Coordinates of C-alpha atoms in Angstrom, one line a residue:
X178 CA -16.4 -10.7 -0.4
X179 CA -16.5 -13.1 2.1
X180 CA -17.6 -11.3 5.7
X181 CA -15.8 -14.9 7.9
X182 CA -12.6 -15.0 5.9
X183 CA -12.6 -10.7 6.5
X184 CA -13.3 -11.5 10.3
X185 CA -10.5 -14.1 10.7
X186 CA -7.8 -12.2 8.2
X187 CA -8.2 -8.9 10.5
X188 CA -8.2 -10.7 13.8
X189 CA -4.9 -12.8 12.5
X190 CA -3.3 -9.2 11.4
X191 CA -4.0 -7.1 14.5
X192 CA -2.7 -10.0 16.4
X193 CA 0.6 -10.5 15.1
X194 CA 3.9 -9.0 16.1
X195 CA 4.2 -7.4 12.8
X196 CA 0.8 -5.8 13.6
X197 CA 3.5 -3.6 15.6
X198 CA 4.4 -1.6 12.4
X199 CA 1.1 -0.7 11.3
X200 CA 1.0 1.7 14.5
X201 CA 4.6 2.6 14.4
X202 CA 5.1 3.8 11.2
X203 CA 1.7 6.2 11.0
X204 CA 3.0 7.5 14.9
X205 CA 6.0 8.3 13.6
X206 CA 4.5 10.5 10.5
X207 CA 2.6 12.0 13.2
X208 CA 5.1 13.0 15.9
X209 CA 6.9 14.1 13.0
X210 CA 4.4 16.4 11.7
X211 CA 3.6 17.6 15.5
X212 CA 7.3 18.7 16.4
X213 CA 7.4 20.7 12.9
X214 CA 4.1 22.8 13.7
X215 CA 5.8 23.3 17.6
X216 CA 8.9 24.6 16.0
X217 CA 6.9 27.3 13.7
X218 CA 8.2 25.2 10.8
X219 CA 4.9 26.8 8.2
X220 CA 6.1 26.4 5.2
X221 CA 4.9 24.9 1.8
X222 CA 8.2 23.2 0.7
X223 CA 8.3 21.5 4.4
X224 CA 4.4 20.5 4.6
X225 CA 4.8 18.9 0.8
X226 CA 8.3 17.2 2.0
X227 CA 6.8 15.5 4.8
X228 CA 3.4 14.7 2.9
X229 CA 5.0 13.6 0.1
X230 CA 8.6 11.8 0.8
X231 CA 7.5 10.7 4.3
X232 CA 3.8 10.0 4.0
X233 CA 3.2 9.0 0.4
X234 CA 6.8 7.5 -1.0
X235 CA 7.2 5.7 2.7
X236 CA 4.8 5.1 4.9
X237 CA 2.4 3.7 2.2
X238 CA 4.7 1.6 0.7
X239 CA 5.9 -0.1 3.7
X240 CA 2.3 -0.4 5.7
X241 CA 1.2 -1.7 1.9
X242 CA 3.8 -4.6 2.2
X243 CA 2.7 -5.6 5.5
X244 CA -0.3 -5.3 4.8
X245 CA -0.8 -7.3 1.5
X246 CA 1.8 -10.3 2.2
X247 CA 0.5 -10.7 5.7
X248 CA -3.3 -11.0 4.6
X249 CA -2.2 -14.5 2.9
X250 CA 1.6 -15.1 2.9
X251 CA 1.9 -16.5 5.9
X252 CA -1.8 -18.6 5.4
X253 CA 0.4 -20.0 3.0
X254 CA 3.5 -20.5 4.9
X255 CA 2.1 -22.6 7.6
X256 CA -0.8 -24.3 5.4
X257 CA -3.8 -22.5 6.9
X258 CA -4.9 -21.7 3.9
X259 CA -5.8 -24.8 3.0
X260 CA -8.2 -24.7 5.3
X261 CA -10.2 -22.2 3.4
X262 CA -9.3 -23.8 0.2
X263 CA -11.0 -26.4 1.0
X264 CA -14.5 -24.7 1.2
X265 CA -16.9 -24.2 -1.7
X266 CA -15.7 -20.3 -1.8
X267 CA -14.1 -19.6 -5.1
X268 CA -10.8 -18.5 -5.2
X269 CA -11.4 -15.2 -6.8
X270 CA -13.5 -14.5 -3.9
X271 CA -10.7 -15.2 -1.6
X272 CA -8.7 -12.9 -3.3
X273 CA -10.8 -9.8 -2.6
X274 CA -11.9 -10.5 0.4
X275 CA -7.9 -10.8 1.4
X276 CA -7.3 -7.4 -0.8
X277 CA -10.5 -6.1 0.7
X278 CA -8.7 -6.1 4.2
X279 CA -5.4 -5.0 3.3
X280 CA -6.9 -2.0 1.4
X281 CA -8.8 -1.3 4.6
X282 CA -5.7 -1.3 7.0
X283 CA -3.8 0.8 4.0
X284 CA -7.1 3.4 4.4
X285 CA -6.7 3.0 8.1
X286 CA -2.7 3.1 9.3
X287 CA -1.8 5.4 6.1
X288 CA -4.9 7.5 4.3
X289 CA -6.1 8.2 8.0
X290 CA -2.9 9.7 9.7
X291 CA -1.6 11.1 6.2
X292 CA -5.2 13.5 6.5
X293 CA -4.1 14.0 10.3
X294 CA -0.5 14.8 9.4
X295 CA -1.6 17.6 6.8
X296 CA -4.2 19.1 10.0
X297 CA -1.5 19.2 12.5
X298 CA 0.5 21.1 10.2
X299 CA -1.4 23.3 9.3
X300 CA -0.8 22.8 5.2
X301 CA -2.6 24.9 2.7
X302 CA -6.1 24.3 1.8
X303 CA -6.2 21.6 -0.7
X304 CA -3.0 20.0 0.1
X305 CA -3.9 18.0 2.5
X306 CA -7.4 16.0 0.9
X307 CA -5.0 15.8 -2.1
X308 CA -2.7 14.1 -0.5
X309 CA -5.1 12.1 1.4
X310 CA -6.9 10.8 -1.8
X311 CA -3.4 10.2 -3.9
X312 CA -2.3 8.1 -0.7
X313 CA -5.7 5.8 -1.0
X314 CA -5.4 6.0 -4.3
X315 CA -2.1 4.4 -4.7
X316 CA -2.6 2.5 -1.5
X317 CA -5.2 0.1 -3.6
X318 CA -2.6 -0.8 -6.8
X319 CA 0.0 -1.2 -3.9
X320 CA -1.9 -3.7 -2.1
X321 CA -3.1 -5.7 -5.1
X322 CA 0.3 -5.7 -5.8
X323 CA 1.7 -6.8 -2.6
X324 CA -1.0 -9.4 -2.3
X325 CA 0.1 -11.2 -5.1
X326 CA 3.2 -11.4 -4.6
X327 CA 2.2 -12.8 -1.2
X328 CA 0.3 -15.5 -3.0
X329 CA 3.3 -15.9 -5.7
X330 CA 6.3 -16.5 -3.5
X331 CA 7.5 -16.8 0.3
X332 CA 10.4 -14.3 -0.3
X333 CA 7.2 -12.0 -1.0
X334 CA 8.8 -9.1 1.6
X335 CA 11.8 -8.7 0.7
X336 CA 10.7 -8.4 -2.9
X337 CA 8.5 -6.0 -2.4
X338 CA 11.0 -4.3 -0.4
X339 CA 13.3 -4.2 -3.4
X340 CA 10.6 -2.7 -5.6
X341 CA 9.9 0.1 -3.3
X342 CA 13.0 1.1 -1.4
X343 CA 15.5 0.3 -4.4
X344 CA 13.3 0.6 -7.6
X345 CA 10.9 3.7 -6.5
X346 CA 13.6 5.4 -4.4
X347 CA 17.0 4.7 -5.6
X348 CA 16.5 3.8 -9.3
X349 CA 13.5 6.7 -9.7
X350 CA 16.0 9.7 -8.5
X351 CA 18.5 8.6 -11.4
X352 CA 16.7 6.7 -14.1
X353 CA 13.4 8.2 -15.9
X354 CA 11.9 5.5 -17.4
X355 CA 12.4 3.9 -13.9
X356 CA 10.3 6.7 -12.2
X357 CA 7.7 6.1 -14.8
X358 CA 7.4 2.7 -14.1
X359 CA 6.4 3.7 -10.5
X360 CA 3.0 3.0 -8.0
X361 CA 4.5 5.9 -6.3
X362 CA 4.9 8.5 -9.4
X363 CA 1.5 7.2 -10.4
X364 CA -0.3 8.1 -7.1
X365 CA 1.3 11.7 -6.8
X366 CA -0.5 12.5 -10.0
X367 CA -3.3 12.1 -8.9
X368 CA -2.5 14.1 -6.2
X369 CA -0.9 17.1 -8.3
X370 CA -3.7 16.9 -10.4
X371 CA -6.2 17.6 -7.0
X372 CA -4.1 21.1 -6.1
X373 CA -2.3 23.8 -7.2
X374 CA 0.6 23.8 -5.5
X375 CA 3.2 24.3 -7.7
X376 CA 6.2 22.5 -4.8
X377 CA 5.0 19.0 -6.2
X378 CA 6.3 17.8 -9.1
X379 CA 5.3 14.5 -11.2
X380 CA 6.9 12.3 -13.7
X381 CA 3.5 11.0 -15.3
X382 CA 0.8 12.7 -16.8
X383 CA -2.9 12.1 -15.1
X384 CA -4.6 10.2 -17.8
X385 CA -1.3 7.4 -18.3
X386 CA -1.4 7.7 -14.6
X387 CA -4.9 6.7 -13.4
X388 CA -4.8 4.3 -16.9
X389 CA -1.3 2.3 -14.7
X390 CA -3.2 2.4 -11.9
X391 CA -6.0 0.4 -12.6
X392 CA -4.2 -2.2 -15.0
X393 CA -1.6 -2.8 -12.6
X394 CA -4.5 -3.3 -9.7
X395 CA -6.8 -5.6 -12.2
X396 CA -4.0 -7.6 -13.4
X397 CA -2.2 -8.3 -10.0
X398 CA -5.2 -9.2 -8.6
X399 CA -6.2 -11.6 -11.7
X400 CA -2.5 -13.1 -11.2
X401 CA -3.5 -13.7 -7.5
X402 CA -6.4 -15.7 -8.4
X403 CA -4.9 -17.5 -11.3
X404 CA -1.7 -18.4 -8.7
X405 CA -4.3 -19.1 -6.1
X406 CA -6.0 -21.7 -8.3
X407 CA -2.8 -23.5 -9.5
X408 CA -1.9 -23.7 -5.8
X409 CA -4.9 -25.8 -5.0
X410 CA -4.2 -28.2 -8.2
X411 CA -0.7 -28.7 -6.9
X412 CA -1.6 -29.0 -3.2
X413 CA -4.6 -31.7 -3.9
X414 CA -2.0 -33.8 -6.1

């Protein structure tokens, strides 16, 4: 990991207009979670709603694509990234550093307020850490993910937003195979499998679960690298 690329790639996030969203979307988990406690709203089926539909299946999807793409798409849009390429840093270093930050603002704007969201209220004991953990958990595969595509293509957003909002949501209520095939499904087994609470339900077992996980994470981020590379050979000719 690269501590100057780090500096410069949080400084450049927090300082865009897209930076907006990384706030937004945890405040809204939060107000959310804050008007159901006022309202006496205690119930297990409503904490594992909002922890789970809100929290896990959108907020971390969405604060995972702006996180991922804008650690490097838009270096690449405007040529910055050139800059750095042109320093004896190699490329797979790059690559984590940029999926070191994103995975850091995924633990900050969506881990952080999911753990805050469970506290306010007032979910079992158990629930909340679980949730918490499967959050960070899948947080990481969707970064890798997201960070590669940011590296792979400029329309790396609305790709991404296809994967979640259409493949993970839409497709995943219908199709089976589609829900298997899911970062999302994935991450709340690891969460079912950290509580008893028999109101969440999950496609995947644990083992096939945490096994997708870490290929997908490994093999996005070896894509990133390898894309990385050719992009330097094609820039220098």
């Amino acid at each position: 990991m690269n501590p100057t690329i780090a500096m410069i790639t949080f400084r450049s996030m927090l300082g865009r207009r897209r930076a907006l969203l990384l706030f937004v979307l945890p405040a809204v988990l939060l107000i959310l979670s804050l008007v159901l406690r006022l309202t006496n709203t205690n119930d297990l089926d409503v904490d594992t709603t909002v922890l789970q539909r809100f929290a896990l299946g959108a907020v971390l999807p969405l604060l995972a694509l702006i996180a991922g793409t804008g650690v490097i798409g838009p270096e690449i849009d405007d040529g910055q990234i050139m800059y750095i390429l042109t320093k004896p840093i190699p490329r797979q270093v790059v690559i984590l550093t940029k999926l070191a930050v994103a995975i850091v603002l995924v633990a900050l704007f969506a881990a952080v307020p999911t753990l805050l969201a469970g506290v306010i209220l007032g979910a079992p004991a158990g629930l909340t850490p679980a949730f918490t953990i499967g959050v960070l958990v899948g947080g990481v595969a969707y970064a890798s993910v997201f960070v590669a595509l940011g590296v792979m293509s400029r329309n790396a957003v609305t790709i991404g937003l296809l994967y979640a909002l259409v493949w993970e949501s839409l497709f995943g209520n219908f199709a089976p195979g589609a829900k298997k095939a899911s970062i999302l499904q994935w991450s709340l087994s690891v969460t079912h499998s950290l509580t008893d609470a028999s109101t969440i339900k999950t496609a995947v077992t644990l083992p096939t679960a945490v096994t997708l996980l870490v290929i997908v994470t490994l093999a996005a981020t070896a894509l990133a690298t390898f894309r990385l590379r050719s992009l330097t050979v094609a820039s220098a000719e």
